[in-house]
Coordinates of C-alpha atoms and ligand atoms in Angstrom, one line a residue:
X1 CA -93.4 -11.3 -97.3
X2 CA -93.0 -7.8 -97.3
X3 CA -96.1 -7.0 -96.0
X4 CA -95.8 -9.2 -93.1
X5 CA -92.5 -7.4 -92.2
X6 CA -93.8 -4.0 -92.5
X7 CA -97.0 -5.0 -90.3
X8 CA -94.4 -6.4 -87.5
X9 CA -92.2 -3.6 -87.6
X10 CA -95.5 -1.3 -86.9
X11 CA -95.1 0.7 -83.6
X12 CA -98.3 -0.3 -82.5
X13 CA -100.8 -3.1 -83.1
X14 CA -102.6 -3.8 -86.3
X15 CA -105.6 -6.1 -85.8
X16 CA -108.7 -7.2 -87.2
X17 CA -111.5 -9.1 -85.4
X18 CA -114.9 -10.9 -86.6
X19 CA -117.7 -9.9 -84.2
X20 CA -119.2 -11.6 -82.0
X21 CA -116.1 -12.6 -79.6
X22 CA -114.7 -13.6 -83.0
X23 CA -110.7 -14.4 -83.7
X24 CA -108.2 -11.5 -83.4
X25 CA -105.2 -11.3 -85.5
X26 CA -102.9 -8.9 -84.4
X27 CA -99.1 -7.7 -85.9
X28 CA -96.7 -4.9 -85.0
X29 CA -94.3 -4.9 -81.9
X30 CA -96.8 -4.1 -79.6
X31 CA -99.0 -7.2 -79.8
X32 CA -97.7 -8.9 -76.7
X33 CA -100.4 -6.6 -74.9
X34 CA -103.3 -8.0 -76.7
X35 CA -101.9 -11.5 -76.6
X36 CA -102.4 -11.8 -72.8
X37 CA -105.9 -11.1 -72.9
X38 CA -106.2 -13.5 -76.1
X39 CA -107.2 -17.3 -75.4
X40 CA -105.7 -20.3 -76.9
X41 CA -108.2 -20.4 -79.4
X42 CA -107.2 -16.9 -81.0
X43 CA -110.3 -15.2 -79.6
X44 CA -109.9 -12.1 -77.1
X45 CA -111.3 -12.3 -73.7
X46 CA -113.5 -9.2 -73.7
X47 CA -114.0 -9.6 -70.0
X48 CA -110.4 -10.0 -69.3
X49 CA -110.2 -6.7 -71.8
X50 CA -112.7 -4.8 -70.1
X51 CA -111.1 -5.3 -66.9
X52 CA -107.8 -3.9 -67.7
X53 CA -109.2 -0.9 -68.7
X54 CA -108.7 1.6 -66.2
X55 CA -112.1 2.4 -64.2
X56 CA -112.2 5.9 -65.1
X57 CA -112.5 4.7 -68.7
X58 CA -114.0 1.9 -68.3
X59 CA -117.8 2.8 -68.5
X60 CA -117.0 5.1 -71.8
X61 CA -115.4 2.1 -73.4
X62 CA -118.4 -0.1 -73.1
X63 CA -120.6 2.8 -74.8
X64 CA -117.9 3.2 -77.5
X65 CA -118.3 -0.7 -78.1
X66 CA -121.8 -0.6 -78.3
X67 CA -121.7 2.3 -80.6
X68 CA -119.6 0.5 -83.0
X69 CA -121.1 -3.0 -83.0
X70 CA -124.3 -0.8 -83.9
X71 CA -122.8 1.1 -87.1
X72 CA -120.3 1.0 -89.4
X73 CA -118.1 3.3 -90.1
X74 CA -114.9 4.7 -88.2
X75 CA -114.1 4.5 -84.5
X76 CA -111.8 6.3 -82.4
X77 CA -111.0 6.0 -78.5
X78 CA -108.5 6.8 -76.5
X79 CA -108.3 5.0 -73.0
X80 CA -105.9 3.5 -70.5
X81 CA -105.3 -0.6 -70.2
X82 CA -103.2 -2.4 -67.9
X83 CA -99.9 -3.5 -69.7
X84 CA -100.0 -7.2 -67.8
X85 CA -95.8 -7.2 -68.3
X86 CA -95.4 -4.3 -66.1
X87 CA -98.7 -3.7 -64.1
X88 CA -99.1 0.0 -65.1
X89 CA -101.5 1.6 -67.1
X90 CA -100.4 2.6 -70.8
X91 CA -102.6 5.2 -72.8
X92 CA -103.4 3.5 -75.8
X93 CA -105.6 5.0 -78.9
X94 CA -108.0 2.5 -80.5
X95 CA -108.8 3.8 -84.2
X96 CA -110.6 1.8 -87.1
X97 CA -113.4 0.8 -89.6
X98 CA -116.4 -1.4 -88.7
X99 CA -116.7 -3.3 -91.7
X100 CA -119.9 -5.6 -92.3
X101 CA -119.7 -8.5 -94.5
X102 CA -121.8 -9.7 -97.3
X103 CA -122.8 -12.5 -94.7
X104 CA -124.1 -9.5 -92.3
X105 CA -121.2 -10.1 -90.0
X106 CA -119.2 -7.5 -88.3
X107 CA -115.7 -7.1 -88.3
X108 CA -113.1 -4.6 -86.9
X109 CA -109.9 -3.8 -89.1
X110 CA -108.2 -1.2 -86.2
X111 CA -105.0 -0.3 -84.7
X112 CA -104.2 0.2 -81.3
X113 CA -101.0 3.0 -80.5
X114 CA -99.5 3.6 -77.3
X115 CA -99.9 7.3 -76.8
X116 CA -98.6 7.4 -72.8
X117 CA -95.6 9.3 -74.3
X118 CA -97.7 12.3 -75.6
X119 CA -100.0 12.0 -73.0
X120 CA -97.5 12.6 -70.3
X121 CA -95.9 15.3 -72.4
X122 CA -99.6 16.8 -72.6
X123 CA -99.8 16.4 -69.1
X124 CA -96.5 18.2 -67.9
X125 CA -97.1 20.8 -70.5
X126 CA -100.4 21.6 -69.1
X127 CA -99.0 21.8 -65.3
X128 CA -96.0 23.6 -66.6
X129 CA -98.2 26.5 -68.1
X130 CA -100.5 26.3 -65.1
X131 CA -97.8 26.8 -62.6
X132 CA -95.8 29.9 -64.8
X133 CA -99.5 31.4 -64.9
X134 CA -100.0 30.9 -61.4
X135 CA -96.8 32.4 -60.7
X136 CA -97.0 35.4 -62.7
X137 CA -100.6 36.1 -61.2
X138 CA -98.7 35.9 -57.7
X139 CA -95.9 38.1 -58.9
X140 CA -98.4 40.9 -60.2
X141 CA -100.5 40.6 -57.0
X142 CA -97.7 40.9 -55.0
X143 CA -96.1 44.0 -56.7
X144 CA -99.5 45.6 -56.7
X145 CA -100.2 45.3 -52.7
X146 CA -96.6 46.0 -51.9
X147 CA -96.3 49.4 -54.3
X148 CA -99.8 50.5 -52.7
X149 CA -98.4 49.8 -49.3
X150 CA -95.5 51.6 -49.7
X151 CA -97.2 54.8 -51.2
X152 CA -98.7 56.0 -48.2
X153 CA -95.7 56.3 -46.1
X154 CA -93.3 57.7 -49.1
X155 CA -96.1 60.2 -49.4
X156 CA -95.9 61.2 -45.6
X157 CA -92.0 61.2 -45.9
X158 CA -92.1 63.7 -48.3
X159 CA -94.4 65.8 -47.1
X160 CA -92.8 66.1 -44.0
X161 CA -89.6 66.6 -45.7
X162 CA -90.8 69.5 -47.4
X163 CA -92.3 71.0 -44.1
X164 CA -88.8 70.7 -42.8
X165 CA -87.0 72.1 -45.6
X166 CA -89.5 75.0 -45.8
X167 CA -88.7 75.5 -41.7
X168 CA -92.5 75.9 -41.5
X169 CA -92.4 75.8 -38.0
X170 CA -89.2 77.7 -37.0
X171 CA -85.5 77.9 -38.1
X172 CA -83.5 74.6 -38.5
X173 CA -80.4 76.4 -37.3
X174 CA -78.1 74.1 -39.5
X175 CA -77.7 74.5 -43.2
X176 CA -76.7 71.0 -43.2
X177 CA -80.2 69.8 -42.1
X178 CA -81.5 71.7 -44.9
X179 CA -79.6 69.5 -47.4
X180 CA -80.4 66.6 -45.4
X181 CA -84.0 67.1 -45.9
X182 CA -83.8 68.1 -49.3
X183 CA -82.0 64.6 -50.1
X184 CA -84.9 62.9 -47.9
X185 CA -87.3 64.3 -50.3
X186 CA -85.1 63.7 -53.5
X187 CA -84.9 60.2 -52.4
X188 CA -88.5 59.3 -51.4
X189 CA -89.1 60.8 -54.7
X190 CA -87.6 58.6 -56.4
X191 CA -89.0 56.1 -54.9
X192 CA -92.2 57.1 -55.2
X193 CA -91.8 57.2 -59.0
X194 CA -90.4 53.7 -58.9
X195 CA -93.5 52.3 -57.1
X196 CA -95.7 53.9 -59.2
X197 CA -94.1 52.9 -62.0
X198 CA -94.1 49.2 -60.9
X199 CA -97.9 49.7 -59.9
X200 CA -98.9 51.1 -63.7
X201 CA -96.6 48.0 -65.2
X202 CA -98.6 45.3 -63.3
X203 CA -101.6 47.2 -64.2
X204 CA -101.5 47.3 -67.5
X205 CA -100.4 43.6 -67.4
X206 CA -103.2 42.7 -65.9
X207 CA -105.3 44.7 -68.2
X208 CA -106.5 46.6 -65.3
X209 CA -105.6 50.0 -66.7
X210 CA -107.5 52.1 -69.0
X211 CA -107.4 54.9 -71.3
X212 CA -108.8 58.0 -70.4
X213 CA -108.9 59.6 -74.1
X214 CA -108.8 63.3 -74.9
X215 CA -107.4 65.2 -77.4
X216 CA -103.7 65.8 -77.1
X217 CA -101.4 68.1 -78.2
X218 CA -98.1 66.3 -79.1
X219 CA -96.0 69.5 -78.8
X220 CA -97.6 70.5 -75.5
X221 CA -96.6 66.7 -74.3
X222 CA -93.0 66.8 -75.4
X223 CA -92.6 70.3 -73.9
X224 CA -93.9 69.2 -70.5
X225 CA -91.4 66.1 -70.8
X226 CA -88.6 68.1 -71.7
X227 CA -89.3 70.5 -68.6
X228 CA -88.9 67.3 -66.2
X229 CA -85.8 66.5 -67.7
X230 CA -84.3 70.1 -68.4
X231 CA -82.4 70.2 -64.7
X232 CA -80.6 66.9 -65.5
X233 CA -79.4 67.7 -69.4
X234 CA -78.3 70.7 -68.1
X235 CA -76.1 69.5 -65.7
X236 CA -74.7 67.1 -67.6
X237 CA -74.2 69.6 -70.3
X238 CA -76.3 68.0 -73.2
X239 CA -77.6 69.9 -76.1
X240 CA -81.2 69.3 -76.3
X241 CA -83.0 70.1 -79.7
X242 CA -86.4 69.9 -80.2
X243 CA -87.9 69.9 -83.8
X244 CA -91.5 70.0 -83.2
X245 CA -93.5 70.5 -86.7
X246 CA -95.5 73.5 -86.2
X247 CA -99.2 72.8 -87.5
X248 CA -98.8 69.3 -86.5
X249 CA -102.0 67.2 -85.8
X250 CA -103.5 66.5 -82.7
X251 CA -103.8 63.2 -81.4
X252 CA -106.5 61.3 -79.5
X253 CA -104.8 59.6 -76.5
X254 CA -104.6 59.4 -73.0
X255 CA -102.2 62.4 -72.2
X256 CA -101.1 61.1 -68.9
X257 CA -99.8 57.9 -70.4
X258 CA -98.2 59.9 -73.6
X259 CA -96.2 62.2 -71.5
X260 CA -95.0 59.2 -69.0
X261 CA -93.8 57.4 -72.0
X262 CA -92.2 60.4 -73.5
X263 CA -90.6 61.2 -70.1
X264 CA -89.1 57.6 -69.7
X265 CA -88.0 57.8 -73.3
X266 CA -85.9 61.3 -73.0
X267 CA -85.0 60.2 -69.0
X268 CA -83.0 57.0 -70.8
X269 CA -81.5 59.6 -73.3
X270 CA -80.3 61.9 -70.8
X271 CA -79.1 59.1 -68.6
X272 CA -77.4 57.0 -71.1
X273 CA -75.5 59.8 -72.9
X274 CA -72.4 61.2 -71.4
X275 CA -71.3 64.9 -70.8
X276 CA -71.5 66.8 -73.7
X277 CA -73.6 64.9 -75.9
X278 CA -76.8 65.7 -77.8
X279 CA -80.2 64.6 -77.7
X280 CA -82.5 65.9 -80.0
X281 CA -86.8 65.1 -80.1
X282 CA -88.3 65.0 -83.1
X283 CA -92.4 64.9 -83.9
X284 CA -93.9 64.9 -87.3
X285 CA -96.6 63.1 -89.4
X286 CA -97.0 62.6 -92.8
X287 CA -100.0 64.3 -94.8
X288 CA -101.4 60.7 -96.1
X289 CA -104.6 59.9 -94.1
X290 CA -102.8 56.7 -93.3
X291 CA -99.5 58.7 -91.9
X292 CA -98.7 57.7 -88.1
X293 CA -97.7 59.9 -85.8
X294 CA -94.0 59.5 -84.6
X295 CA -92.1 61.2 -82.1
X296 CA -88.7 60.6 -82.4
X297 CA -86.0 60.9 -79.4
X298 CA -82.3 60.5 -80.8
X299 CA -79.2 60.8 -78.6
X300 CA -75.6 60.5 -78.9
X301 CA -74.9 57.9 -76.1
X302 CA -73.2 54.7 -75.1
X303 CA -76.1 52.8 -77.2
X304 CA -77.0 49.3 -76.8
X305 CA -75.4 46.1 -78.4
X306 CA -77.7 44.5 -81.3
X307 CA -77.7 41.3 -79.0
X308 CA -79.7 43.4 -76.5
X309 CA -81.6 45.5 -78.2
X310 CA -84.5 42.8 -77.6
X311 CA -83.7 41.9 -74.4
X312 CA -84.1 45.7 -72.8
X313 CA -87.8 45.6 -73.8
X314 CA -88.2 42.7 -71.0
X315 CA -89.3 44.4 -68.0
X316 CA -86.6 44.5 -64.9
X317 CA -83.8 43.9 -67.7
X318 CA -80.6 46.3 -68.2
X319 CA -77.6 45.8 -70.0
X320 CA -75.3 46.6 -67.2
X321 CA -77.2 44.9 -64.6
X322 CA -73.8 44.6 -62.1
X323 CA -74.1 46.5 -58.4
X324 CA -71.7 48.5 -59.7
X325 CA -73.1 50.0 -62.5
X326 CA -73.1 54.1 -62.6
X327 CA -77.1 54.3 -63.9
X328 CA -80.0 54.0 -61.4
X329 CA -83.2 52.3 -62.8
X330 CA -85.5 49.3 -62.6
X331 CA -85.4 48.5 -66.1
X332 CA -89.5 49.1 -66.5
X333 CA -89.0 52.4 -68.4
X334 CA -89.2 50.9 -71.9
X335 CA -91.4 47.8 -71.2
X336 CA -94.0 50.0 -69.7
X337 CA -93.6 52.6 -72.5
X338 CA -94.0 49.9 -74.9
X339 CA -97.0 48.4 -73.1
X340 CA -98.5 52.1 -72.8
X341 CA -97.8 52.7 -76.6
X342 CA -99.6 49.2 -77.8
X343 CA -102.4 50.1 -75.3
X344 CA -102.9 53.0 -78.0
X345 CA -102.4 50.3 -81.0
X346 CA -98.9 51.7 -81.2
X347 CA -95.4 50.6 -80.4
X348 CA -91.9 51.9 -79.6
X349 CA -88.8 51.0 -81.9
X350 CA -85.4 50.7 -81.1
X351 CA -82.6 51.5 -83.2
X352 CA -79.2 51.8 -81.5
X353 CA -75.2 51.1 -82.3
X354 CA -72.8 50.8 -79.4
X355 CA -71.0 54.0 -78.6
X356 CA -72.9 56.0 -81.3
X357 CA -76.0 56.6 -79.7
X358 CA -79.5 55.3 -79.9
X359 CA -82.9 56.4 -81.9
X360 CA -86.4 55.2 -80.1
X361 CA -89.4 55.8 -82.0
X362 CA -92.8 56.3 -80.3
X363 CA -95.3 55.3 -83.5
X364 CA -99.0 56.1 -83.2
X365 CA -101.7 54.9 -85.3
X366 CA -103.0 57.2 -88.2
X367 CA -106.3 56.4 -86.4
X368 CA -105.2 58.1 -83.9
X369 CA -104.2 61.3 -85.4
X370 CA -107.1 64.0 -85.8
X371 CA -108.0 66.2 -88.8
X372 CA -106.0 69.0 -88.7
X373 CA -108.1 72.0 -87.6
X374 CA -105.7 74.4 -89.1
X375 CA -107.6 75.7 -92.2
X376 CA -104.6 76.5 -94.0
X377 CA -103.7 72.6 -94.3
X378 CA -106.8 71.9 -95.6
X379 CA -105.9 73.3 -99.0
Ligands
ATP401 P1 -86.0 52.7 -65.5 O1 -86.5 53.3 -66.7 O2 -87.0 51.8 -64.9 O3 -85.7 53.4 -64.2 P2 -83.7 51.6 -66.7 O4 -84.0 53.1 -67.5 O5 -82.5 50.8 -66.4 O6 -84.7 51.8 -65.5 P3 -85.2 51.0 -69.1 O7 -85.7 52.1 -69.1 O8 -86.1 49.7 -69.4 O9 -84.8 50.6 -67.6 O10 -83.8 50.4 -70.1 C1 -83.8 49.3 -70.2 C2 -82.1 49.6 -70.3 O11 -81.7 49.4 -71.9 C3 -81.2 50.2 -69.7 O12 -80.9 49.7 -68.6 C4 -80.4 50.1 -70.5 O13 -79.2 49.5 -70.5 C5 -80.7 50.4 -71.9 N1 -81.3 51.9 -72.5 C6 -82.5 52.4 -72.7 N2 -82.2 53.5 -73.3 C7 -80.9 54.0 -73.7 C8 -80.5 54.7 -74.5 N3 -81.3 55.6 -74.6 N4 -78.9 54.5 -74.5 C9 -78.4 53.4 -74.3 N5 -79.1 52.2 -73.4 C10 -80.4 52.2 -73.1
MG402 MG1 -85.4 54.0 -68.0

């Protein structure tokens, strides 16, 4: 009795059938499906069943049927069959064993499960991921094209603004015009950097960007990035401390990309630190052969809340995204730096406390650290 109720309650159809054209005994809550194709004497109407199978799978089913009649063992096939109650096709998976009796009779012990729900889920998942992929490709192409198109006119604007400011073809007369020309140049310069960031980012996302590796001095790269933010830091009366270990080994890296990472991180430190604060840049590398190279940029700025730490690594994400926010930018600096670090096999780590400050660490893996050429440090 218990076995019987168990079989009745199954979410599919358990059946056994003796061949050829044998009687089918079915259990389970889906057995009406099979009943519709079963004759009064209990044998399955194979023709009717075959007709109910979706035309796309019918031939496969015939081959499957021929295969399992020819050999004992396990069988499994998934196909669509018309449900006589609704007229709609349902996906079913037919699995089981071919049993050959002592008398040489072929029998099936099988299980028929309705897999429509999981098939549909699979299909909508695939459609969603296809759509996401297409959307991201379109976005990438759009950004790359737009950035590229913007670059040419921007360069012209910068060039002519510089000519005007230099009064190359005669005096402007009014100091105010000179100031405007400078504003035009600065504005266009800012836009150009933004456009280049976007271009670089889409390139790094599509894997179209490569490393141009050379031997790089971290100290020189830090100094070069510092020169570019010095003005801004002075204007905000920030203390900028540099602590680069003197005989720091060289790196095998893409110098331009390394400088870009440092510039992005330093710009953030200066931008998000209120007047009178302090920015400290240090670079170090342990003596052990597996020691990573670390450039650390610490600030005493506004900090980032714990809940936002992961978010700011996403492209176009800013903690304060309101139109009235006081700091400019697009939200590409950190994600781009992370990508560029990853291209080197490294990473960017963020540590921060709201109102206390932020520490950003650029970690470059030991395999990028070149053996020191300084003989004293070899001892
Ligand atoms: P962009 O770098 O593209 O000009 P951005 O500086 O806003 O714009 P990211 O550098 O990616 O973009 O930084 C994302 C966000 O993370 C910033 O908007 C800011 O909210 C936060 N952030 C980054 N660095 C710091 C920092 N040193 N101190 C406080 N907040 C920071
Ligand atoms: Mg930034």
